[in-house]
Coordinates of C-alpha atoms and ligand atoms in Angstrom, one line a residue:
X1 CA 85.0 60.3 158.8
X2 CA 84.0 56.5 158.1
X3 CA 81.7 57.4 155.6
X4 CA 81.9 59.6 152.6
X5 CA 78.8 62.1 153.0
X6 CA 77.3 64.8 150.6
X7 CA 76.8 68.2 152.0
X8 CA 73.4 69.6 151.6
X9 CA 73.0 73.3 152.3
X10 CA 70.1 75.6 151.5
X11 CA 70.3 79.0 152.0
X12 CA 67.9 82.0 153.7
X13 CA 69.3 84.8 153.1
X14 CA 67.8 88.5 154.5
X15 CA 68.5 91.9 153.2
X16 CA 66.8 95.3 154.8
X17 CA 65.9 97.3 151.7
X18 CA 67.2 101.0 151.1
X19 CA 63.3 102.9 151.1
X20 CA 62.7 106.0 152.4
X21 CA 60.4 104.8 154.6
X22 CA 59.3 101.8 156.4
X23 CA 57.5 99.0 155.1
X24 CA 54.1 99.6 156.4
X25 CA 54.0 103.5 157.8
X26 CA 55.4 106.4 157.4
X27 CA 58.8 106.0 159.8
X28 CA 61.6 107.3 158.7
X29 CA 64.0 104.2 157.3
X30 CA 67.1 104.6 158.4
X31 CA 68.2 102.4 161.8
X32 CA 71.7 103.0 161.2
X33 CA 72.3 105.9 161.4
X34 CA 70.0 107.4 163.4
X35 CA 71.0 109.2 166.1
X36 CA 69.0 107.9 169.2
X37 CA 66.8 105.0 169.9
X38 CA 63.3 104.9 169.2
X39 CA 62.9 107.9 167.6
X40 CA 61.7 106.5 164.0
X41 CA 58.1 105.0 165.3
X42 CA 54.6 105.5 165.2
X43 CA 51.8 103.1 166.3
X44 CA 52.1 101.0 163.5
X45 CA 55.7 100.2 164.2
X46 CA 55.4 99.9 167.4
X47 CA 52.4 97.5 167.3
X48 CA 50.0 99.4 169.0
X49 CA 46.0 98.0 168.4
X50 CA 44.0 99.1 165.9
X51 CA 47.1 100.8 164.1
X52 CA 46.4 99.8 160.0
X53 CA 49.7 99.1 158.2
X54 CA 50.0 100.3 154.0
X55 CA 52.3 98.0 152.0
X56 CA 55.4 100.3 150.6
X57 CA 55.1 100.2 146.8
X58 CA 59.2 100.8 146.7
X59 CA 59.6 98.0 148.8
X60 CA 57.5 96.0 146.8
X61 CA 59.4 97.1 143.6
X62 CA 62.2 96.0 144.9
X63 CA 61.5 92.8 145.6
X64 CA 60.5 92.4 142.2
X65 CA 63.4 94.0 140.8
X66 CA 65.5 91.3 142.6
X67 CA 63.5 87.9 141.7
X68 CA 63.6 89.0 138.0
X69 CA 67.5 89.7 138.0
X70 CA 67.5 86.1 139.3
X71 CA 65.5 84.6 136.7
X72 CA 62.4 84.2 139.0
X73 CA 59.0 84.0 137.7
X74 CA 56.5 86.4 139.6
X75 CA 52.9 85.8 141.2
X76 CA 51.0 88.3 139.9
X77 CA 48.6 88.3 142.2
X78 CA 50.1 88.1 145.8
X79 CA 49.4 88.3 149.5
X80 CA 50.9 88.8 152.8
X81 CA 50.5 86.6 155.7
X82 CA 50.9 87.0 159.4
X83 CA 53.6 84.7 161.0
X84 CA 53.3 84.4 164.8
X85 CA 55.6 84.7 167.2
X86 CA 56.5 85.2 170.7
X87 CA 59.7 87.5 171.1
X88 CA 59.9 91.3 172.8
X89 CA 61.4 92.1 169.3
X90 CA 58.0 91.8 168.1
X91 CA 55.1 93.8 169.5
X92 CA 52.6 92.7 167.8
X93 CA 53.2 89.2 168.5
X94 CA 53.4 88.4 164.7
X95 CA 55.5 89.4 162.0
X96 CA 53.7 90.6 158.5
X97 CA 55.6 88.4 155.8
X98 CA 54.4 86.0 153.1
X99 CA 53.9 82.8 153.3
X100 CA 52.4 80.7 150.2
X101 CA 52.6 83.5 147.5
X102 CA 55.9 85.0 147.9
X103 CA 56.1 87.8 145.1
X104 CA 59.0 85.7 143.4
X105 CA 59.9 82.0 143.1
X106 CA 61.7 79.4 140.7
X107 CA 65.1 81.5 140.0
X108 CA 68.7 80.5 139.4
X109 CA 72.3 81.7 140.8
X110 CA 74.9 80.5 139.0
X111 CA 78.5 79.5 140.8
X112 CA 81.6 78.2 140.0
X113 CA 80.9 74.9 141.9
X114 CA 77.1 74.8 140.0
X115 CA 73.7 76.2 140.0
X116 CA 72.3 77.1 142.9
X117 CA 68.3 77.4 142.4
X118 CA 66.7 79.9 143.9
X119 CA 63.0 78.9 145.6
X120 CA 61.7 81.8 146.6
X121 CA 62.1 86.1 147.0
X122 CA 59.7 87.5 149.2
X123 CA 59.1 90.1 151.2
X124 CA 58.6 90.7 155.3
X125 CA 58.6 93.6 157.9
X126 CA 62.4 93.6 160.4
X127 CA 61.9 93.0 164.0
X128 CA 62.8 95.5 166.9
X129 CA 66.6 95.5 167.8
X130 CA 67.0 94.0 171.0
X131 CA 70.4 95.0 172.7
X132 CA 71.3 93.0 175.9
X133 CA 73.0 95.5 178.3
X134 CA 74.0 95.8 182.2
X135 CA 73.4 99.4 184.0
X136 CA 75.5 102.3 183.9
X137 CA 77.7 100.9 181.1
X138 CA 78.1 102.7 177.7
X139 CA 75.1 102.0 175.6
X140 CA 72.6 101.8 178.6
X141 CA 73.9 105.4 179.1
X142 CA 73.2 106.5 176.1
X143 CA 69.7 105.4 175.9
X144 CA 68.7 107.1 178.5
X145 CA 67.1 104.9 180.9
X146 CA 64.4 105.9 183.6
X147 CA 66.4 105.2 186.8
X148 CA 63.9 105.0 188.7
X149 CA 63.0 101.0 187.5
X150 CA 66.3 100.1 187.1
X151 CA 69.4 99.4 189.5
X152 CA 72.7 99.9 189.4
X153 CA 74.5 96.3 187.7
X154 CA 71.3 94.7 186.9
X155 CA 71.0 93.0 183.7
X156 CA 68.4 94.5 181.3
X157 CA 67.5 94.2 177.6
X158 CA 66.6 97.3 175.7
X159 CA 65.1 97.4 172.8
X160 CA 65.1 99.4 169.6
X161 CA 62.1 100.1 167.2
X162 CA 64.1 102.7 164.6
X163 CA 64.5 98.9 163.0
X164 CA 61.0 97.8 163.7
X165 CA 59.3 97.5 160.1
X166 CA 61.9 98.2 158.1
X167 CA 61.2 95.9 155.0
X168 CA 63.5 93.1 154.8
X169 CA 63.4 90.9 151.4
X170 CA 63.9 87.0 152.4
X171 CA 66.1 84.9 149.4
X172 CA 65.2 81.1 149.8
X173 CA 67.9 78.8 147.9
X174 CA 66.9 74.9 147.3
X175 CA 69.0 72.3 148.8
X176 CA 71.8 72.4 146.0
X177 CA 74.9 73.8 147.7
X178 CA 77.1 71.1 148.6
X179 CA 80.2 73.1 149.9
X180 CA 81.0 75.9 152.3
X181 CA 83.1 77.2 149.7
X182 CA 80.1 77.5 147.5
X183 CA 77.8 78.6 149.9
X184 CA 80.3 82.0 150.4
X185 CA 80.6 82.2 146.6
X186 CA 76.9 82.2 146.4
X187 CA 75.8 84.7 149.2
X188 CA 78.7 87.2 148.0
X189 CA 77.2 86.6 144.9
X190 CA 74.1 87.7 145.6
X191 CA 75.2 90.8 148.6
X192 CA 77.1 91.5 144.6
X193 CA 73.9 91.6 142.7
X194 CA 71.7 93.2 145.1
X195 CA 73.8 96.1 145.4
X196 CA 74.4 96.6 142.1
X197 CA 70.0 97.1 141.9
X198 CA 70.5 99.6 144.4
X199 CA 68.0 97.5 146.7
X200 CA 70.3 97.3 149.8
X201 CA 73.4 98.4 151.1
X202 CA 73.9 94.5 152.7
X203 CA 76.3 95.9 155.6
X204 CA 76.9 92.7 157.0
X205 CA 78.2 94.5 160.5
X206 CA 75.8 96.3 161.3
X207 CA 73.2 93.4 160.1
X208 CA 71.6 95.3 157.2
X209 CA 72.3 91.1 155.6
X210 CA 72.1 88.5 157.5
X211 CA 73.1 84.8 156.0
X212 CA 71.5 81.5 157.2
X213 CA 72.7 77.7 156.2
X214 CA 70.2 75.0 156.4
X215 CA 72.7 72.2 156.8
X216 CA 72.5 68.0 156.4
X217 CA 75.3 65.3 155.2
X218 CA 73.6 62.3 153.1
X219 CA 75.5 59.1 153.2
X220 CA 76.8 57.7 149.7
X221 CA 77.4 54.6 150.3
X222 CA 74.5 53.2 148.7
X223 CA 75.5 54.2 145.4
X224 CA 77.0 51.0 145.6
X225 CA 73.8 49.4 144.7
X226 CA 73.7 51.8 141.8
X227 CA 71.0 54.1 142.4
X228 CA 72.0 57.8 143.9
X229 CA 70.6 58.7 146.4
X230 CA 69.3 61.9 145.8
X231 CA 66.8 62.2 149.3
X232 CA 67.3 65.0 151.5
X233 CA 68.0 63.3 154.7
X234 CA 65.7 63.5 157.7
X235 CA 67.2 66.2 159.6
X236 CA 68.6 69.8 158.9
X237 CA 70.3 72.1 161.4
X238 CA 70.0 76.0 160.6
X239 CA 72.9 78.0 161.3
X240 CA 71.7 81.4 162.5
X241 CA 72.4 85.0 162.1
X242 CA 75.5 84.7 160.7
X243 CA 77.3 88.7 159.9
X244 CA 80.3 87.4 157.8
X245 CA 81.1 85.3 155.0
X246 CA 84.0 84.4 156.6
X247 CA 82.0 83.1 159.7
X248 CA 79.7 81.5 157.1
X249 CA 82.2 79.5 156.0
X250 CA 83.8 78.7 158.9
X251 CA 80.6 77.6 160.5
X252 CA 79.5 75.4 157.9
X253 CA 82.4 73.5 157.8
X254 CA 82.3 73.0 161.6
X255 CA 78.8 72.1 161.7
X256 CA 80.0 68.9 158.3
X257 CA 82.7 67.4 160.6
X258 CA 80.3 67.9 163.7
X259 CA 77.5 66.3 161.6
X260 CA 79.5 63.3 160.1
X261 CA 81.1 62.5 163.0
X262 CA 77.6 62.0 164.8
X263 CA 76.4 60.0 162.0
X264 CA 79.5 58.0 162.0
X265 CA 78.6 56.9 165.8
X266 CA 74.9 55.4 164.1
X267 CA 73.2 58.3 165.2
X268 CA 71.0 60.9 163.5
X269 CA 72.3 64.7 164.8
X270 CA 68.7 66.5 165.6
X271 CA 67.2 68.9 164.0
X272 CA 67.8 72.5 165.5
X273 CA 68.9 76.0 165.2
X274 CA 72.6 76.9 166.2
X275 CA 74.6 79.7 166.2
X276 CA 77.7 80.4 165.8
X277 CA 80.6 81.4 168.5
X278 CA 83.3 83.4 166.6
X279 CA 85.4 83.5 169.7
X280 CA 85.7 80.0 170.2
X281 CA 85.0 79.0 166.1
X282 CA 82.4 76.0 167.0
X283 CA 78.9 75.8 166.2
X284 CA 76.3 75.7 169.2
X285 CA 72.7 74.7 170.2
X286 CA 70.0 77.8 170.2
X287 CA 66.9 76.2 170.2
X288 CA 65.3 73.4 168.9
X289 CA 63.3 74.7 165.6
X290 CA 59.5 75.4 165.2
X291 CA 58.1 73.8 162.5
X292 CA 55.4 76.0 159.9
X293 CA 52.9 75.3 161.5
X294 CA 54.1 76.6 165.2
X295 CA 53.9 80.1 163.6
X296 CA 49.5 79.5 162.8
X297 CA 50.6 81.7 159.4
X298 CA 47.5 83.0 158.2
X299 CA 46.8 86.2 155.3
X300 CA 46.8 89.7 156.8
X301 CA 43.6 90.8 157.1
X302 CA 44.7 94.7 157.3
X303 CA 46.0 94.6 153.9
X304 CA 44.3 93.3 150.7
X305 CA 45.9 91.0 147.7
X306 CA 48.3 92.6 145.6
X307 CA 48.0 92.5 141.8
X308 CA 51.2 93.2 140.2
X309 CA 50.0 93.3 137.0
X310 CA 51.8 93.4 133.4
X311 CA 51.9 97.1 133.1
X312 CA 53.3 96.9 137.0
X313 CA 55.3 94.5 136.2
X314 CA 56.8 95.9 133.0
X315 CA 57.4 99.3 134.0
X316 CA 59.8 97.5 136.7
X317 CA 61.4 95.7 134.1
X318 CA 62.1 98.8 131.8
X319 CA 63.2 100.7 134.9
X320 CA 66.2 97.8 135.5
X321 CA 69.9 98.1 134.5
X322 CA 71.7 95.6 132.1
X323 CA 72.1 92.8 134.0
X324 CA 75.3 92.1 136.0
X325 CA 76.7 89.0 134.5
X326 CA 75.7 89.8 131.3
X327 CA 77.8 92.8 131.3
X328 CA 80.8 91.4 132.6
X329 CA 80.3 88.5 129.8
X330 CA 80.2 91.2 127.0
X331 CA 83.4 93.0 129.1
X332 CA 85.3 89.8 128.6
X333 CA 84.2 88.7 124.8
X334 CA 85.0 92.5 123.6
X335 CA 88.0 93.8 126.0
X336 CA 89.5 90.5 127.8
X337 CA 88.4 91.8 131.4
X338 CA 88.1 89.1 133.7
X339 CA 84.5 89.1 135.2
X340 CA 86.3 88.5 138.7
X341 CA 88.2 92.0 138.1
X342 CA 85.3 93.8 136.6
X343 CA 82.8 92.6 140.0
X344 CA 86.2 94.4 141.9
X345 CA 86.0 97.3 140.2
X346 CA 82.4 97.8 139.2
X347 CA 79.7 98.0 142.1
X348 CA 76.5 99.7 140.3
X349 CA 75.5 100.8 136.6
X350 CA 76.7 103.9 136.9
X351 CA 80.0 103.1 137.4
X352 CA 79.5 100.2 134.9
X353 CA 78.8 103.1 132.1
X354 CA 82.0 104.9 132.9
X355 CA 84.0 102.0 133.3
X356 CA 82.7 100.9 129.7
X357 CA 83.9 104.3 128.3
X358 CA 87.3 104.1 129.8
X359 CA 87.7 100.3 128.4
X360 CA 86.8 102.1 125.4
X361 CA 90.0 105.1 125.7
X362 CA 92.1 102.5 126.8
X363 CA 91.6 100.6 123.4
X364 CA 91.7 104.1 121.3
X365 CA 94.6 105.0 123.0
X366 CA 96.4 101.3 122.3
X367 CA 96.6 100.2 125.6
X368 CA 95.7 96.5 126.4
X369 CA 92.3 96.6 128.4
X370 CA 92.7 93.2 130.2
X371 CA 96.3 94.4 131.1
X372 CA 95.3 97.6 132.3
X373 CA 92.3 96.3 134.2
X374 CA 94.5 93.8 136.1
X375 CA 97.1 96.9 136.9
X376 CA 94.0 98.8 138.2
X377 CA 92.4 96.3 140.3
X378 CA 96.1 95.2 142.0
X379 CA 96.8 98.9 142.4
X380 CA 100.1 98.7 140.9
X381 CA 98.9 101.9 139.3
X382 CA 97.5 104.4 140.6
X383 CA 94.3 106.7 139.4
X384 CA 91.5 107.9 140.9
X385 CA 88.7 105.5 139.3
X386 CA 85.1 107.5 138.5
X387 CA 86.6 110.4 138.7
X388 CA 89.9 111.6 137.2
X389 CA 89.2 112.0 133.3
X390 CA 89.7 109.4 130.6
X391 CA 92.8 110.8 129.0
X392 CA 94.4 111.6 132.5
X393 CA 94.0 108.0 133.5
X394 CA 95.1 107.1 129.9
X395 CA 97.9 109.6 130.0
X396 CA 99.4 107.9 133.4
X397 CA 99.3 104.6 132.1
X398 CA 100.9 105.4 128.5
X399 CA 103.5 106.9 130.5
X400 CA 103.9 103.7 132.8
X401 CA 103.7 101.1 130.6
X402 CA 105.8 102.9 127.7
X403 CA 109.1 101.2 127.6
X404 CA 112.4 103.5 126.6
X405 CA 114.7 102.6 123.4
X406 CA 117.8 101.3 123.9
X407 CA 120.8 100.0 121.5
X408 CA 122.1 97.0 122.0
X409 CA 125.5 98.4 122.4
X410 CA 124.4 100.3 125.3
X411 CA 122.9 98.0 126.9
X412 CA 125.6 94.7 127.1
X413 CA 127.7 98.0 127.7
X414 CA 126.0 98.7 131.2
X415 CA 125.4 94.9 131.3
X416 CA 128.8 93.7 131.4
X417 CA 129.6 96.5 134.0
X418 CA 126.5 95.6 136.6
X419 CA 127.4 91.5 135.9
X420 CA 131.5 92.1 136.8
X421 CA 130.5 94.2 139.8
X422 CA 128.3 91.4 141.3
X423 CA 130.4 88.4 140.9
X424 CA 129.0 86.3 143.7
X425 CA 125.2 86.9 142.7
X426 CA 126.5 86.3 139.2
X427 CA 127.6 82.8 140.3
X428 CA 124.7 82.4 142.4
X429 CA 122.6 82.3 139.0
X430 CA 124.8 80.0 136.9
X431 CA 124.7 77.7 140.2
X432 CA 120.9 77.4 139.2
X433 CA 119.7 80.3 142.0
X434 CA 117.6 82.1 138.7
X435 CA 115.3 84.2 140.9
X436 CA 118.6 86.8 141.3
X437 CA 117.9 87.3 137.7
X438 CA 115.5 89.9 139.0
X439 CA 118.3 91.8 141.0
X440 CA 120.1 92.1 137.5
X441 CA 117.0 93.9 135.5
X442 CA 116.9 96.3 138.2
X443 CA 120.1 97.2 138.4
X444 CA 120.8 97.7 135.2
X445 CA 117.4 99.9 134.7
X446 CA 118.3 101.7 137.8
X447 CA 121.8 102.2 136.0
X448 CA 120.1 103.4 132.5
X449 CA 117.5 105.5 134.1
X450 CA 115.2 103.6 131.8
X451 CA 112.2 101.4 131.6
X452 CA 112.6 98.4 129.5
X453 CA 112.2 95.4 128.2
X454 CA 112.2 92.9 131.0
X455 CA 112.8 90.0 128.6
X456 CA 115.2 91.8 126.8
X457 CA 117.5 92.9 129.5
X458 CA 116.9 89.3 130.7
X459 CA 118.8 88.1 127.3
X460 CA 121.8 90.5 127.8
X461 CA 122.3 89.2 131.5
X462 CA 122.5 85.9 130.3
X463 CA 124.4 85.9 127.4
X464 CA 126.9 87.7 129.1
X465 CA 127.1 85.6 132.4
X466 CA 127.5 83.0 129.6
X467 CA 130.5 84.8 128.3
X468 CA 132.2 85.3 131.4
X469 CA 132.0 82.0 132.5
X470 CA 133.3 81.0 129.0
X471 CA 136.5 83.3 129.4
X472 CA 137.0 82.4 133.1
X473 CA 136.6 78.7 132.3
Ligands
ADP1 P1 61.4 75.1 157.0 O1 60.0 74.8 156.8 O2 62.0 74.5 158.2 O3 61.8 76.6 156.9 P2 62.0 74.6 154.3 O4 61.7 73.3 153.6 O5 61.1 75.8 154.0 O6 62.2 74.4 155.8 O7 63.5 75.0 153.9 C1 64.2 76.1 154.4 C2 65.6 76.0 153.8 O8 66.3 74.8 154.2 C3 65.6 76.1 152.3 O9 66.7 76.9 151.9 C4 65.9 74.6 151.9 O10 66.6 74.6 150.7 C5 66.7 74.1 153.0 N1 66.6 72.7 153.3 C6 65.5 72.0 153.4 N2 65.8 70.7 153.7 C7 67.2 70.6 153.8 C8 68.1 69.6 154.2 N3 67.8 68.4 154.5 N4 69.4 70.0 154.2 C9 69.8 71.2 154.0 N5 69.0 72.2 153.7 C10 67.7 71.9 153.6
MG2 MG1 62.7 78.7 157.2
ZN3 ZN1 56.2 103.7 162.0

């Protein structure tokens, strides 16, 4: 790189929310696990004429739900728009999502790298799962094709509706991640936040969250004159249907030396969408972006305004658990749990409640929280977690963290004995090799049958390698 560039990432994220059923009929939600193709439909879904789609309150709640655990503020009187399209994914040749009155906007994440601030949470209908397929292999097979229409080897696409209309809630960052470091922190931050609502299950495999990076570099160099340059530059590529954090990342840094490199040749890189190539871990062209007004958005005529309203809106808010972060905070200010351990352990409220009482056993039965935390979430002891009972769990790590009494007689006794036994490792540590110090504790534990004292035994070995070497010298 010639120049020093500042990455500029916004982020779209997509989650398919947990309801019953669809998002505007009566199907059956459920795409992954159903057992055949196509059997979750009606006309709505499937985009037959004249079929009238009716907005899914749960879905709606949960949209809600989300925006105000980020800190959005919410329209309280919204709307849904139709966004055209032509793709066999979409029968109806437009997708029912919002366009200028998202339910949600003007939110905040909060990362270790900065704030990240969130533009928008709004809600849409999922497409049709289109699966590219040859005949007479596996999942052609299973699907059951009409053979008549079809050949043996010929390439075909099937397609899916079980997914068709399930809603899908759309998070729109602004332009303020500047790593791909951050950009992982953030959407495992969210995936984090929205499972703890209970909103989604955000299995990133089977595509129930899908992650995209809007991604630019802006030249610094003329902070020299002074003034930052805070202008988004003219271009953005948008890195597509990503099902990993770990391709996220990857990606995104491809795409910053693909980037500076072209605008180190003078050039501008053009504004598209790419995907990204696992396989071969580079970036590549999918097409060259619509802008808004390619999709002719305009409000769904089929379904009116919605007014949330404050008694709406407040029975949502009564009906949402602690928040997140703020429970971790209070975790750490009254028991020393690191928030990074307690997002490990803790997945939804009703695990945080019965984590909160065990915190609270631990402390009554004299056991450090923060230590035991760290021994639970590195496995180094094992207990059955939301299920075994408090004094069990408090029981096992009494009994594994209790160290045995020992006199000091005893134990330069078995000291001295392990220490002339192991004459080369004992020279090994005075010749500055300390990490055999280790192989000393052990042994004389193993010896004593005991648990104890690291430090202490640590003190015996030495003094008496000190001795020896005294006599001997
Ligand atoms: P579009 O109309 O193409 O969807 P938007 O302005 O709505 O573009 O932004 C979509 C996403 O792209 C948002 O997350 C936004 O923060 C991000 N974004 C916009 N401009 C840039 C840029 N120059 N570089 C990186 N991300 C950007
Ligand atoms: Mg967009
Ligand atoms: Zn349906």
């Amino acid at each position: 790189m010639k120049e020093s560039y500042t990455t500029i990432i916004g982020m779209e994220i997509h989650a398919e929310v947990k309801t019953s059923s669809k998002m505007f009929c009566g199907c059956k939600n459920d795409p992954f696990h159903a057992p055949k193709p196509n059997i979750y439909t009606c006309p709505v879904c499937l985009g037959l004429p004249g079929a009238l789609p009716v907005p899914n309150k749960k879905a709606i709640e949960a949209t809600i739900t989300l925006g105000l655990a980020l800190g959005c503020k919410i329209n309280m009187l919204s709307k849904f728009d139709r966004k055209h399209y032509f793709y066999p994914d979409l029968p109806k040749g437009y997708q029912i999502s919002q366009y200028d009155i998202p339910f949600c906007y003007d939110g905040i994440v909060q990362t270790s790298e900065g704030t990240v601030r969130i533009r928008r949470v709004h809600l849409e209908e999922d497409t049709a799962k289109l699966m590219h397929s040859t005949i007479n292999n596996e999942a052609f097979d299973s699907a059951q094709p009409r053979p008549e229409l079809t050949s043996k080897g010929e390439h075909v696409t099937l397609i899916d509706f079980n997914r068709s209309g399930v809603p899908l809630i759309e998070v729109v960052t602004e332009p303020d991640i500047h790593s791909a470091s951050q950009a992982k922190e953030y959407a495992k931050k969210l995936r984090q936040i929205i499972r703890y609502l209970g909103i989604a299950e955000c299995d990133m495999e089977q595509g129930g969250m899908r992650l995209e990076a809007n991604i630019s570099l802006r030249g610094i160099r003329n902070q020299e004159s002074g003034i930052r340059n805070q202008e988004l530059p003219p271009y953005k590529v948008e890195l597509k249907n990503i099902n990993s954090f770990r391709f996220l990342e990857k990606g995104i840094a491809y795409e910053v030396a693909r980037q500076a490199e072209i605008l180190d040749a003078g050039k501008t890189p053009i504004q598209e969408t790419r995907g990204y190539d696992a396989e071969k871990q580079i970036t590549f062209t999918q097409r060259v972006k619509e802008t808004a007004e390619d999709y002719r958005y305009f409000p769904e005529p089929d379904i009116p305004p919605i007014r949330v309203g404050h008694t709406w809106l407040s029975a949502i808010q009564r009906a949402m658990p602690e928040p997140m972060d703020g429970v971790f905070s209070r975790w750490q200010k009254q028991y020393g749990v690191l928030p990074e351990y307690a997002g490990q352990l803790c997945e939804k409220p009703e695990q945080a409640t019965w984590l909160e009482g065990l915190f609270q056993a631990f402390d009554a039965a004299g056991l450090a929280v923060g230590m035991c935390v760290n021994f639970l979430v590195h496995k180094r002891i094992q207990v059955n977690l939301f299920s075994d009972s408090y004094e069990t769990i408090c029981n096992t790590f009494q009994q594994a963290t209790q160290l045995d009494d020992v006199s000091d007689d005893e134990l330069n006794r078995v000291v001295s004995e392990v220490v002339l036994q192991n004459p080369k490792i004992a020279a090994q540590y005075t010749s500055g090799k300390t990490q055999v110090m280790n192989f000393f504790i052990g042994q004389v534990m193993k010896r004593m049958q005991k648990k104890l004292d690291a430090k202490k035994v640590e003190r015996a070995v030495k003094k008496i390698i000190a001795q020896q070497n005294h006599e001997l010298s």
